[in-house]
Short mmCIF file of C-alpha atoms in Angstrom, two decimals:
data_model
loop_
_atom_site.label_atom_id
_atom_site.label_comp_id
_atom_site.label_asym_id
_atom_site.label_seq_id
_atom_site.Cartn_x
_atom_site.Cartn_y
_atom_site.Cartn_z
CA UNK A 49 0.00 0.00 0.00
CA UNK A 50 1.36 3.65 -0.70
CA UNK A 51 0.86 6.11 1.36
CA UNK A 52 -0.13 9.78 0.43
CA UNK A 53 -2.01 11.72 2.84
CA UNK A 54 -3.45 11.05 5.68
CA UNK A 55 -6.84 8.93 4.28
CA UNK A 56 -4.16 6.61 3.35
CA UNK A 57 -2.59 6.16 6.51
CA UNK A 58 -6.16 5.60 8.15
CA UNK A 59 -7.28 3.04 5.43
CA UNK A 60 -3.70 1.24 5.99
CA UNK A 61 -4.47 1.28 9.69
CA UNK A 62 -7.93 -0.20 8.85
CA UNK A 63 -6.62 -2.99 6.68
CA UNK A 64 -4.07 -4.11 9.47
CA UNK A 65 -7.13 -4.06 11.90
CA UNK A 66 -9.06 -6.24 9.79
CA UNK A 67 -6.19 -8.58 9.11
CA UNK A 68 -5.49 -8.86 12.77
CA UNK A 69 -8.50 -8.37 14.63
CA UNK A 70 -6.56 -5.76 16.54
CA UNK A 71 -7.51 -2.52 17.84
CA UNK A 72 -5.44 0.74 17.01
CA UNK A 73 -4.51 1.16 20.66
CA UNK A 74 -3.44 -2.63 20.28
CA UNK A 75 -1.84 -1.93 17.14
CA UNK A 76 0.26 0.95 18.22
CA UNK A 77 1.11 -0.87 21.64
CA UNK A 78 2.17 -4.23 19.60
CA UNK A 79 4.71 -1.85 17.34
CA UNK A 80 6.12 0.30 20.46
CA UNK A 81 4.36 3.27 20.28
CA UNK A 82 1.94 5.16 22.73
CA UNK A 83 -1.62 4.47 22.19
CA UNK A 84 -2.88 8.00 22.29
CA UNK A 85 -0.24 8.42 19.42
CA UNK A 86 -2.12 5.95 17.18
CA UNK A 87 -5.71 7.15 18.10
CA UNK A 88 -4.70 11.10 17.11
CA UNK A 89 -3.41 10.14 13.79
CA UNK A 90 -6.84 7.82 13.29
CA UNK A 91 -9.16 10.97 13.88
CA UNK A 92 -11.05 11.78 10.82
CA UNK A 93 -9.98 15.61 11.23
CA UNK A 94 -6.66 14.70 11.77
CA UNK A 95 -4.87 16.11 8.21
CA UNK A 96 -1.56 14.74 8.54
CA UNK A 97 0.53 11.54 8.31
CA UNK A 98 2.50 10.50 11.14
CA UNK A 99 6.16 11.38 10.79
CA UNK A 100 8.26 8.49 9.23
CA UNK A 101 9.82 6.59 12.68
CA UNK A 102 5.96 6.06 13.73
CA UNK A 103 5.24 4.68 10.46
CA UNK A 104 8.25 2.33 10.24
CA UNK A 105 7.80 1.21 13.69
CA UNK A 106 4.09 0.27 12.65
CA UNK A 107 5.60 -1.49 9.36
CA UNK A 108 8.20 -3.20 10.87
CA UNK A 109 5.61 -4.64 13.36
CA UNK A 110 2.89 -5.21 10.51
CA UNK A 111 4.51 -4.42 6.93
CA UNK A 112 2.35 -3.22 3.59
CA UNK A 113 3.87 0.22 3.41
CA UNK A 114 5.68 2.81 0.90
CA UNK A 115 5.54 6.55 1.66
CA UNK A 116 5.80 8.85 -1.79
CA UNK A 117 8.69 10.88 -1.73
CA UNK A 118 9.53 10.52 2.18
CA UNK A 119 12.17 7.59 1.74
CA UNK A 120 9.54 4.94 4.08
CA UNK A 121 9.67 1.73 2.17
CA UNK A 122 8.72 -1.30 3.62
CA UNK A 123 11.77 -3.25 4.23
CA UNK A 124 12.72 -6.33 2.55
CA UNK A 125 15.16 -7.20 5.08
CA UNK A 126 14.05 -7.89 8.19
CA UNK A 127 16.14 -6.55 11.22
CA UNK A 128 15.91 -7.78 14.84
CA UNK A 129 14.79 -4.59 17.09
CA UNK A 130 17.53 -4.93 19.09
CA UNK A 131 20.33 -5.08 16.29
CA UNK A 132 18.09 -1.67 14.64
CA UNK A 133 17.63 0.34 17.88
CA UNK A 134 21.25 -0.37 18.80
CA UNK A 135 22.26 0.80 15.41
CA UNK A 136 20.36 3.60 15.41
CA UNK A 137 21.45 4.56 18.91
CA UNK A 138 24.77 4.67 17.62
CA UNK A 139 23.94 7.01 14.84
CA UNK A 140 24.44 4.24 11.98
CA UNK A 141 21.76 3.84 9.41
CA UNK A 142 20.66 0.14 8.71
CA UNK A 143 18.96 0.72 5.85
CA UNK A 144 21.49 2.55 4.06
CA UNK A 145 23.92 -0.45 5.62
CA UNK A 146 21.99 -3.66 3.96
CA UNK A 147 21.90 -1.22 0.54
CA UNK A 148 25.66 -0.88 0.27
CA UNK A 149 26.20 -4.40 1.29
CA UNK A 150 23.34 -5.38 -1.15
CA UNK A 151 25.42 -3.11 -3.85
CA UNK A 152 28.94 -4.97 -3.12
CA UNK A 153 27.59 -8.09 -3.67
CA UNK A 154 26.23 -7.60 -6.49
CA UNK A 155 29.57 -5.87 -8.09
CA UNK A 156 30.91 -8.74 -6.97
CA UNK A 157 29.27 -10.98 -8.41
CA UNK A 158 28.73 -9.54 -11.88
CA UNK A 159 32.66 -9.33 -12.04
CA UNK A 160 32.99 -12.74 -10.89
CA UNK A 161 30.66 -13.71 -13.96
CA UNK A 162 32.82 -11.39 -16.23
CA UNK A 163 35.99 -13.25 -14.93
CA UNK A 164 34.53 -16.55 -15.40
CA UNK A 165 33.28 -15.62 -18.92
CA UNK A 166 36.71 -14.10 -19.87
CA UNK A 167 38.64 -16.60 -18.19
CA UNK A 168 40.26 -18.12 -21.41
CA UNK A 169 41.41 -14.77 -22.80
CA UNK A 170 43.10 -14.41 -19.99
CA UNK A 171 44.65 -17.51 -19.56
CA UNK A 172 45.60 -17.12 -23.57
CA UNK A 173 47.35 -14.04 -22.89
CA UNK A 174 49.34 -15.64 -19.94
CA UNK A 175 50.42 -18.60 -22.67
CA UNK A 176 51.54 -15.45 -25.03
CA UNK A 177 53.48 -14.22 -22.14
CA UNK A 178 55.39 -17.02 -21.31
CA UNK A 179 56.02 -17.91 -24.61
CA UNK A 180 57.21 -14.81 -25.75
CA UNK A 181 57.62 -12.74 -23.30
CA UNK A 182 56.66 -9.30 -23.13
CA UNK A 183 56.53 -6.73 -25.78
CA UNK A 184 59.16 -4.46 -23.24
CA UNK A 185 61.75 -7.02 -22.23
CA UNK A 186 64.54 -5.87 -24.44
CA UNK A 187 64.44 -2.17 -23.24
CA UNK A 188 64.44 -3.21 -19.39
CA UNK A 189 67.47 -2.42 -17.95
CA UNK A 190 67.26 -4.65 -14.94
#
C-alpha cells in the first residue's frame, strides 16, 4: 500500500485491523508506540501523516507500506529490534547499511561472472606471455 495523505494512513491502519483483529490502541502498543499516538493520527480531522519513525515502527511490526517521496519503504530485510535500535542509537543507518552491502555483492558478483566468462582470454594471454615474453623485455634495464 502507498501512502499519500493522511486517508491513506487511516485506510492502511484499517486494513491491518481487519487482518489482525486488533484494535489501534493494540496496534500501536504491539509496534512500540503510545496508544494516544495511534488514536490522534486515526481521527477523521486529523490532516496529517504521522512522521516516518511512527510509520516504520508500525511497518516493521505489521509491513504493507511505501511513503511517496519521504524515503519509508517497507523493508525487505528484516532486522531484529535490538540489532536496529542499537544501530540507530549509535547514529548508523541500517537501511542505508543492507543497501551498500546489497550493492557490493552484487559488483561482486557480476565481475565474478565477467571473470569466469573471460577466463580463457586471460589464460591465452598468460600462454603469449610465457612464450614470448613481453613486448618491453629488451628495453628493461634490470
Amino acid at each position: 500500500m502507498r501512502i499519500t495523505n493522511a486517508s491513506d494512513f487511516r485506510a492502511w491502519i484499517k486494513q491491518i485491523e481487519t487482518n489482525t483483529s486488533l484494535t489501534p490502541s493494540e496496534i500501536a502498543r504491539a509496534s512500540g508506540l503510545a496508544e494516544s499516538t495511534l488514536t490522534r493520527y486515526m481521527h477523521p480531522d486529523y490532516p496529517r501523516i504521522p512522521q516516518r519513525r511512527t510509520i516504520k515502527k508500525i511497518a516493521g511490526r505489521f509491513g504493507g507500506v511505501m511513503l511517496d517521496r519521504s524515503g519509508v519503504e517497507e523493508d525487505s530485510i528484516a532486522f531484529e529490534r535490538r540489532l536496529q535500535a542499537e544501530a540507530e542509537t549509535l547514529g548508523l543507518d541500517p537501511d542505508a547499511i543492507a543497501r551498500q552491502a546489497i550493492e557490493n555483492a552484487i559488483k561482486e558478483k557480476r565481475f565474478s561472472e565477467w571473470m569466469d566468462a573471460n577466463r580463457e582470454v586471460f589464460e591465452a594471454k598468460a600462454r603469449d606471455v610465457d612464450e614470448h615474453g613481453l613486448w618491453c623485455d629488451r628495453y628493461r634495464l634490470f
